[in-house]
Each structure stands twice: as C-alpha cells, then as structure tokens.
mmCIF file of C-alpha atoms in Angstrom:
data_model
loop_
_atom_site.group_PDB
_atom_site.id
_atom_site.type_symbol
_atom_site.label_atom_id
_atom_site.label_comp_id
_atom_site.label_asym_id
_atom_site.label_seq_id
_atom_site.Cartn_x
_atom_site.Cartn_y
_atom_site.Cartn_z
ATOM 1 C CA UNK C 1 146.692 3.575 -11.047
ATOM 2 C CA UNK C 2 144.454 4.243 -14.014
ATOM 3 C CA UNK C 3 140.749 3.874 -13.649
ATOM 4 C CA UNK C 4 137.323 5.403 -13.416
ATOM 5 C CA UNK C 5 136.119 7.240 -10.334
ATOM 6 C CA UNK C 6 132.456 7.785 -9.620
ATOM 7 C CA UNK C 7 131.116 9.932 -6.827
ATOM 8 C CA UNK C 8 129.228 9.939 -4.639
ATOM 9 C CA UNK C 9 128.886 6.228 -3.973
ATOM 10 C CA UNK C 10 125.543 6.691 -2.219
ATOM 11 C CA UNK C 11 123.161 9.593 -2.666
ATOM 12 C CA UNK C 12 119.757 10.381 -1.260
ATOM 13 C CA UNK C 13 117.537 12.941 -2.889
ATOM 14 C CA UNK C 14 114.119 14.394 -2.285
ATOM 15 C CA UNK C 15 111.575 14.303 -5.053
ATOM 16 C CA UNK C 16 111.764 17.327 -7.319
ATOM 17 C CA UNK C 17 115.492 17.892 -6.838
ATOM 18 C CA UNK C 18 118.125 17.609 -9.526
ATOM 19 C CA UNK C 19 121.284 15.695 -8.694
ATOM 20 C CA UNK C 20 124.602 15.386 -10.529
ATOM 21 C CA UNK C 21 126.709 12.222 -10.508
ATOM 22 C CA UNK C 22 130.400 12.622 -11.182
ATOM 23 C CA UNK C 23 132.493 10.386 -13.441
ATOM 24 C CA UNK C 24 136.201 10.949 -13.993
ATOM 25 C CA UNK C 25 138.655 8.711 -15.872
ATOM 26 C CA UNK C 26 142.423 8.850 -16.232
ATOM 27 C CA UNK C 27 142.683 6.095 -18.832
ATOM 28 C CA UNK C 28 142.877 8.574 -21.723
ATOM 29 C CA UNK C 29 139.806 6.937 -23.240
ATOM 30 C CA UNK C 30 137.871 8.778 -25.902
ATOM 31 C CA UNK C 31 134.464 7.195 -25.294
ATOM 32 C CA UNK C 32 132.414 7.394 -22.100
ATOM 33 C CA UNK C 33 129.030 5.964 -21.203
ATOM 34 C CA UNK C 34 126.340 6.077 -18.551
ATOM 35 C CA UNK C 35 124.293 2.975 -17.793
ATOM 36 C CA UNK C 36 121.426 2.521 -15.392
ATOM 37 C CA UNK C 37 120.983 -0.784 -13.581
ATOM 38 C CA UNK C 38 117.734 -1.947 -11.994
ATOM 39 C CA UNK C 39 117.213 -5.386 -10.428
ATOM 40 C CA UNK C 40 116.556 -7.984 -13.111
ATOM 41 C CA UNK C 41 116.859 -5.471 -15.946
ATOM 42 C CA UNK C 42 120.507 -5.612 -16.863
ATOM 43 C CA UNK C 43 122.329 -2.438 -17.860
ATOM 44 C CA UNK C 44 120.483 0.131 -19.940
ATOM 45 C CA UNK C 45 122.257 2.913 -21.803
ATOM 46 C CA UNK C 46 121.388 6.490 -20.835
ATOM 47 C CA UNK C 47 123.910 8.605 -22.766
ATOM 48 C CA UNK C 48 127.259 8.131 -24.433
ATOM 49 C CA UNK C 49 130.001 10.341 -25.782
ATOM 50 C CA UNK C 50 132.656 9.372 -28.294
ATOM 51 C CA UNK C 51 134.471 12.698 -28.341
ATOM 52 C CA UNK C 52 134.704 15.889 -26.318
ATOM 53 C CA UNK C 53 131.798 18.315 -26.780
ATOM 54 C CA UNK C 54 129.638 15.668 -28.412
ATOM 55 C CA UNK C 55 127.224 13.115 -26.940
ATOM 56 C CA UNK C 56 124.279 10.993 -28.016
ATOM 57 C CA UNK C 57 121.148 9.735 -26.329
ATOM 58 C CA UNK C 58 120.905 6.104 -25.391
ATOM 59 C CA UNK C 59 117.783 4.014 -24.912
ATOM 60 C CA UNK C 60 116.520 5.736 -21.754
ATOM 61 C CA UNK C 61 117.751 9.362 -21.958
ATOM 62 C CA UNK C 62 114.499 11.028 -20.878
ATOM 63 C CA UNK C 63 114.908 12.888 -17.598
ATOM 64 C CA UNK C 64 118.713 12.888 -17.773
ATOM 65 C CA UNK C 65 121.320 15.300 -19.096
ATOM 66 C CA UNK C 66 125.089 15.113 -19.613
ATOM 67 C CA UNK C 67 128.035 17.264 -20.645
ATOM 68 C CA UNK C 68 131.463 16.421 -22.036
ATOM 69 C CA UNK C 69 133.607 19.532 -21.721
ATOM 70 C CA UNK C 70 136.768 17.602 -20.907
ATOM 71 C CA UNK C 71 138.013 14.248 -22.156
ATOM 72 C CA UNK C 72 138.333 12.831 -18.658
ATOM 73 C CA UNK C 73 134.967 13.944 -17.288
ATOM 74 C CA UNK C 74 131.381 12.939 -18.117
ATOM 75 C CA UNK C 75 128.921 14.068 -15.405
ATOM 76 C CA UNK C 76 125.312 12.894 -15.403
ATOM 77 C CA UNK C 77 122.468 15.040 -14.081
ATOM 78 C CA UNK C 78 119.315 13.274 -12.970
ATOM 79 C CA UNK C 79 116.591 15.862 -13.308
ATOM 80 C CA UNK C 80 113.236 16.131 -11.605
ATOM 81 C CA UNK C 81 111.684 15.050 -14.900
ATOM 82 C CA UNK C 82 112.978 11.510 -14.380
ATOM 83 C CA UNK C 83 109.940 9.647 -13.057
ATOM 84 C CA UNK C 84 111.695 6.784 -11.322
ATOM 85 C CA UNK C 85 115.299 7.771 -10.610
ATOM 86 C CA UNK C 86 116.077 5.320 -7.814
ATOM 87 C CA UNK C 87 118.705 3.005 -9.325
ATOM 88 C CA UNK C 88 122.349 2.026 -9.507
ATOM 89 C CA UNK C 89 124.232 4.174 -12.040
ATOM 90 C CA UNK C 90 127.366 2.955 -13.740
ATOM 91 C CA UNK C 91 129.833 5.032 -15.720
ATOM 92 C CA UNK C 92 132.136 3.333 -18.210
ATOM 93 C CA UNK C 93 134.797 4.239 -20.721
ATOM 94 C CA UNK C 94 136.521 2.648 -23.690
ATOM 95 C CA UNK C 95 139.040 3.448 -26.379
ATOM 96 C CA UNK C 96 137.504 4.589 -29.626
ATOM 97 C CA UNK C 97 137.026 1.859 -32.175
ATOM 98 C CA UNK C 98 137.771 2.627 -35.771
ATOM 99 C CA UNK C 99 136.882 -0.840 -37.007
ATOM 100 C CA UNK C 100 133.291 -0.989 -35.874
ATOM 101 C CA UNK C 101 131.825 -2.599 -32.791
ATOM 102 C CA UNK C 102 133.071 -1.519 -29.416
ATOM 103 C CA UNK C 103 136.148 -2.056 -27.303
ATOM 104 C CA UNK C 104 136.234 -3.468 -23.793
ATOM 105 C CA UNK C 105 134.335 -1.336 -21.299
ATOM 106 C CA UNK C 106 135.971 -0.280 -18.063
ATOM 107 C CA UNK C 107 133.417 0.464 -15.350
ATOM 108 C CA UNK C 108 133.470 2.674 -12.308
ATOM 109 C CA UNK C 109 132.293 1.427 -8.904
ATOM 110 C CA UNK C 110 128.848 2.929 -9.414
ATOM 111 C CA UNK C 111 126.612 5.425 -7.648
ATOM 112 C CA UNK C 112 123.474 4.300 -5.886
ATOM 113 C CA UNK C 113 120.775 6.968 -5.963
ATOM 114 C CA UNK C 114 117.734 6.745 -3.721
ATOM 115 C CA UNK C 115 114.856 9.171 -4.004
ATOM 116 C CA UNK C 116 112.946 9.641 -0.783
ATOM 117 C CA UNK F 1 117.100 -4.554 -29.001
ATOM 118 C CA UNK F 2 118.162 -6.234 -25.803
ATOM 119 C CA UNK F 3 119.785 -9.670 -26.281
ATOM 120 C CA UNK F 4 118.130 -12.585 -24.522
ATOM 121 C CA UNK F 5 120.122 -14.571 -21.994
ATOM 122 C CA UNK F 6 119.388 -18.040 -20.700
ATOM 123 C CA UNK F 7 119.113 -19.431 -18.155
ATOM 124 C CA UNK F 8 118.100 -16.592 -15.842
ATOM 125 C CA UNK F 9 119.729 -18.319 -12.908
ATOM 126 C CA UNK F 10 121.745 -21.448 -12.228
ATOM 127 C CA UNK F 11 123.152 -23.130 -9.135
ATOM 128 C CA UNK F 12 126.262 -25.279 -9.397
ATOM 129 C CA UNK F 13 128.409 -27.295 -7.059
ATOM 130 C CA UNK F 14 132.131 -26.661 -7.160
ATOM 131 C CA UNK F 15 133.717 -28.494 -10.058
ATOM 132 C CA UNK F 16 130.601 -28.606 -12.228
ATOM 133 C CA UNK F 17 130.355 -27.018 -15.645
ATOM 134 C CA UNK F 18 127.865 -24.448 -16.902
ATOM 135 C CA UNK F 19 126.805 -22.860 -20.176
ATOM 136 C CA UNK F 20 125.195 -19.445 -20.481
ATOM 137 C CA UNK F 21 123.574 -18.474 -23.758
ATOM 138 C CA UNK F 22 123.020 -15.099 -25.392
ATOM 139 C CA UNK F 23 120.950 -14.566 -28.515
ATOM 140 C CA UNK F 24 120.057 -11.505 -30.535
ATOM 141 C CA UNK F 25 117.457 -10.701 -33.180
ATOM 142 C CA UNK F 26 119.943 -8.427 -34.956
ATOM 143 C CA UNK F 27 123.059 -9.185 -36.969
ATOM 144 C CA UNK F 28 126.000 -8.887 -34.619
ATOM 145 C CA UNK F 29 129.471 -7.479 -35.035
ATOM 146 C CA UNK F 30 130.693 -8.280 -31.559
ATOM 147 C CA UNK F 31 129.665 -9.986 -28.332
ATOM 148 C CA UNK F 32 131.118 -9.117 -24.934
ATOM 149 C CA UNK F 33 130.868 -11.017 -21.667
ATOM 150 C CA UNK F 34 131.082 -9.394 -18.227
ATOM 151 C CA UNK F 35 130.753 -10.701 -14.666
ATOM 152 C CA UNK F 36 129.384 -8.599 -11.832
ATOM 153 C CA UNK F 37 129.604 -9.488 -8.178
ATOM 154 C CA UNK F 38 126.983 -8.092 -5.843
ATOM 155 C CA UNK F 39 127.396 -4.355 -5.261
ATOM 156 C CA UNK F 40 130.444 -4.134 -7.513
ATOM 157 C CA UNK F 41 131.181 -2.932 -11.033
ATOM 158 C CA UNK F 42 130.969 -5.366 -13.948
ATOM 159 C CA UNK F 43 134.325 -6.800 -14.964
ATOM 160 C CA UNK F 44 135.251 -7.637 -18.547
ATOM 161 C CA UNK F 45 135.745 -11.324 -19.329
ATOM 162 C CA UNK F 46 136.118 -11.492 -23.085
ATOM 163 C CA UNK F 47 135.083 -10.188 -26.462
ATOM 164 C CA UNK F 48 134.191 -12.139 -29.576
ATOM 165 C CA UNK F 49 134.394 -10.343 -32.889
ATOM 166 C CA UNK F 50 132.767 -11.291 -36.156
ATOM 167 C CA UNK F 51 135.356 -13.172 -38.151
ATOM 168 C CA UNK F 52 137.996 -12.481 -35.511
ATOM 169 C CA UNK F 53 139.903 -14.349 -32.844
ATOM 170 C CA UNK F 54 138.483 -15.313 -29.498
ATOM 171 C CA UNK F 55 139.983 -14.253 -26.198
ATOM 172 C CA UNK F 56 139.318 -15.733 -22.796
ATOM 173 C CA UNK F 57 140.471 -16.884 -19.417
ATOM 174 C CA UNK F 58 141.753 -20.336 -18.467
ATOM 175 C CA UNK F 59 138.555 -22.163 -17.626
ATOM 176 C CA UNK F 60 136.142 -19.664 -19.113
ATOM 177 C CA UNK F 61 135.675 -19.675 -22.850
ATOM 178 C CA UNK F 62 133.029 -18.642 -25.337
ATOM 179 C CA UNK F 63 131.760 -19.280 -28.825
ATOM 180 C CA UNK F 64 130.120 -16.964 -31.330
ATOM 181 C CA UNK F 65 127.797 -18.263 -34.041
ATOM 182 C CA UNK F 66 127.461 -15.306 -36.407
ATOM 183 C CA UNK F 67 124.814 -16.931 -38.586
ATOM 184 C CA UNK F 68 122.560 -17.708 -35.650
ATOM 185 C CA UNK F 69 123.414 -14.438 -33.883
ATOM 186 C CA UNK F 70 124.184 -16.376 -30.727
ATOM 187 C CA UNK F 71 127.013 -16.644 -28.252
ATOM 188 C CA UNK F 72 127.613 -19.109 -25.437
ATOM 189 C CA UNK F 73 129.843 -18.739 -22.392
ATOM 190 C CA UNK F 74 131.394 -21.941 -21.036
ATOM 191 C CA UNK F 75 132.465 -22.194 -17.415
ATOM 192 C CA UNK F 76 134.537 -25.300 -16.723
ATOM 193 C CA UNK F 77 135.189 -26.859 -13.313
ATOM 194 C CA UNK F 78 133.464 -23.982 -11.549
ATOM 195 C CA UNK F 79 134.976 -22.394 -8.461
ATOM 196 C CA UNK F 80 133.311 -20.442 -5.671
ATOM 197 C CA UNK F 81 134.822 -17.278 -7.147
ATOM 198 C CA UNK F 82 132.764 -17.764 -10.315
ATOM 199 C CA UNK F 83 129.601 -16.746 -8.484
ATOM 200 C CA UNK F 84 128.016 -13.562 -9.748
ATOM 201 C CA UNK F 85 125.794 -12.257 -12.490
ATOM 202 C CA UNK F 86 126.991 -12.717 -16.047
ATOM 203 C CA UNK F 87 125.990 -10.238 -18.735
ATOM 204 C CA UNK F 88 126.406 -10.453 -22.448
ATOM 205 C CA UNK F 89 126.648 -7.217 -24.399
ATOM 206 C CA UNK F 90 126.126 -7.048 -28.141
ATOM 207 C CA UNK F 91 126.997 -4.503 -30.816
ATOM 208 C CA UNK F 92 125.747 -4.390 -34.398
ATOM 209 C CA UNK F 93 128.351 -2.044 -35.791
ATOM 210 C CA UNK F 94 129.987 1.076 -34.388
ATOM 211 C CA UNK F 95 127.341 1.392 -31.718
ATOM 212 C CA UNK F 96 127.424 1.120 -27.922
ATOM 213 C CA UNK F 97 126.848 -2.223 -26.302
ATOM 214 C CA UNK F 98 123.335 -3.384 -25.514
ATOM 215 C CA UNK F 99 123.288 -5.694 -22.512
ATOM 216 C CA UNK F 100 121.112 -8.668 -21.696
ATOM 217 C CA UNK F 101 119.287 -8.945 -18.375
ATOM 218 C CA UNK F 102 121.947 -11.188 -16.924
ATOM 219 C CA UNK F 103 122.324 -14.741 -15.652
ATOM 220 C CA UNK F 104 122.790 -15.216 -11.920
ATOM 221 C CA UNK F 105 125.304 -17.974 -11.210
ATOM 222 C CA UNK F 106 125.721 -19.381 -7.720
ATOM 223 C CA UNK F 107 128.489 -21.868 -6.981
ATOM 224 C CA UNK F 108 128.170 -23.776 -3.725
ATOM 225 C CA UNK F 109 130.655 -25.985 -1.907
#
C-alpha cells in the first residue's frame, strides 16, 4: 500500500540534544512538507521541498533543518537551537501542481516529540 | 497569513447540521478542508479551486466565495463519526497551504 511513514512515533529528548525525525513516502510525490502542530494552533509550516535537492523555509523554520537527497525521503532535524521543540510533527506529501495552488496533502501518522 | 476559522468549537446532536467558516485576508487560489481525529493524521475532505469545480463527500459539502475570500464547510445530518477537528487550508498561488487553527466538532448521541 502506498503511503507516508513517519518514525519514531514517540520520542523523548533531553535539552541540548539534536533529534532527527524520519519521513518516507512511496507515493512518487514530488513535493514534501513538514508541519508542526501545537494545541489550539493548527498546523504551521516548517519546511517544504518541491523537488530533490531543493527546499524552502516555511513560517517557523528557525531551529530546524532538512535535507532532500532522495525523492522519497525528507528527514527533519530538530536542533538544540529550537527553543520550544515539544510538539506533534506531521510530514505530508503531494503531487506537484503546475497550475498554481496545491494538490491534496497526504499526511503521515505523526511523531510526538517531548523534551525533558 | 493564517486563515480565521469560526466557530472554534461546536457540539451537535446526531442528525443536526453544522457550518464551519474559513476566511482569509489574502486573495485565494484554493481552499482545502481536512478532518483530524484525536492523535491521528489529518485526512483530506475536499478542495475548492478558484473558478473550478467543487468536490466533496455525500453529506459534507463546501462553498467558496472568491470575492469575499471565504469558504464554508457544510455538515448535514451529522453522525458520531463526524467528530474531530476540522481545518481549512488556503493557498494564494503556487505556495504551500496555510492552515487555520481548527474547529473542534463534537457529535453526541
């Protein structure tokens, strides 16, 4: 079955440590995204990538880094520079849109990060 | 800019109808609607494109007023399974979606 796989589902981290969240998709989608979800805040865009080896910052990129070396993979690193990293992180993908706007987003199950 | 959703929360009895609104301060190309159940990933409901056709489920439909930069989601004869948080996402061109803060819908028997 095609879909998006995020791992780990739950992660605990000590302050000052970097952590990498995995996101893999087998939908052959060109575009991939990382959103952060906090209670009552909706989904906020961290980074997105529309093509391999290229990515752009979203609204809240500070303290995060990404790479897009392969079409199917878009890992997110939460660095120690992120002041408040405890949150639910969602990875998504979509087909590229040549007509403007965006296509339907397919989401992974999410990774819940807790900083102790 | 983040679109504004209203109401923030609503409680319905089974069979009742509900309307969730989404408004933006920017000209919109598309509006998406997603539903998220607690602890799960958001699931796509429908997309409304500027000047395009609308898609939707049986008892869930939506409208898109391009001039007012607003969209409304209509839930008819609600079922227990409709419970969850509904998010609208807006795009103003070839840009990623910006999501609202969500509307929590609870359907009770």
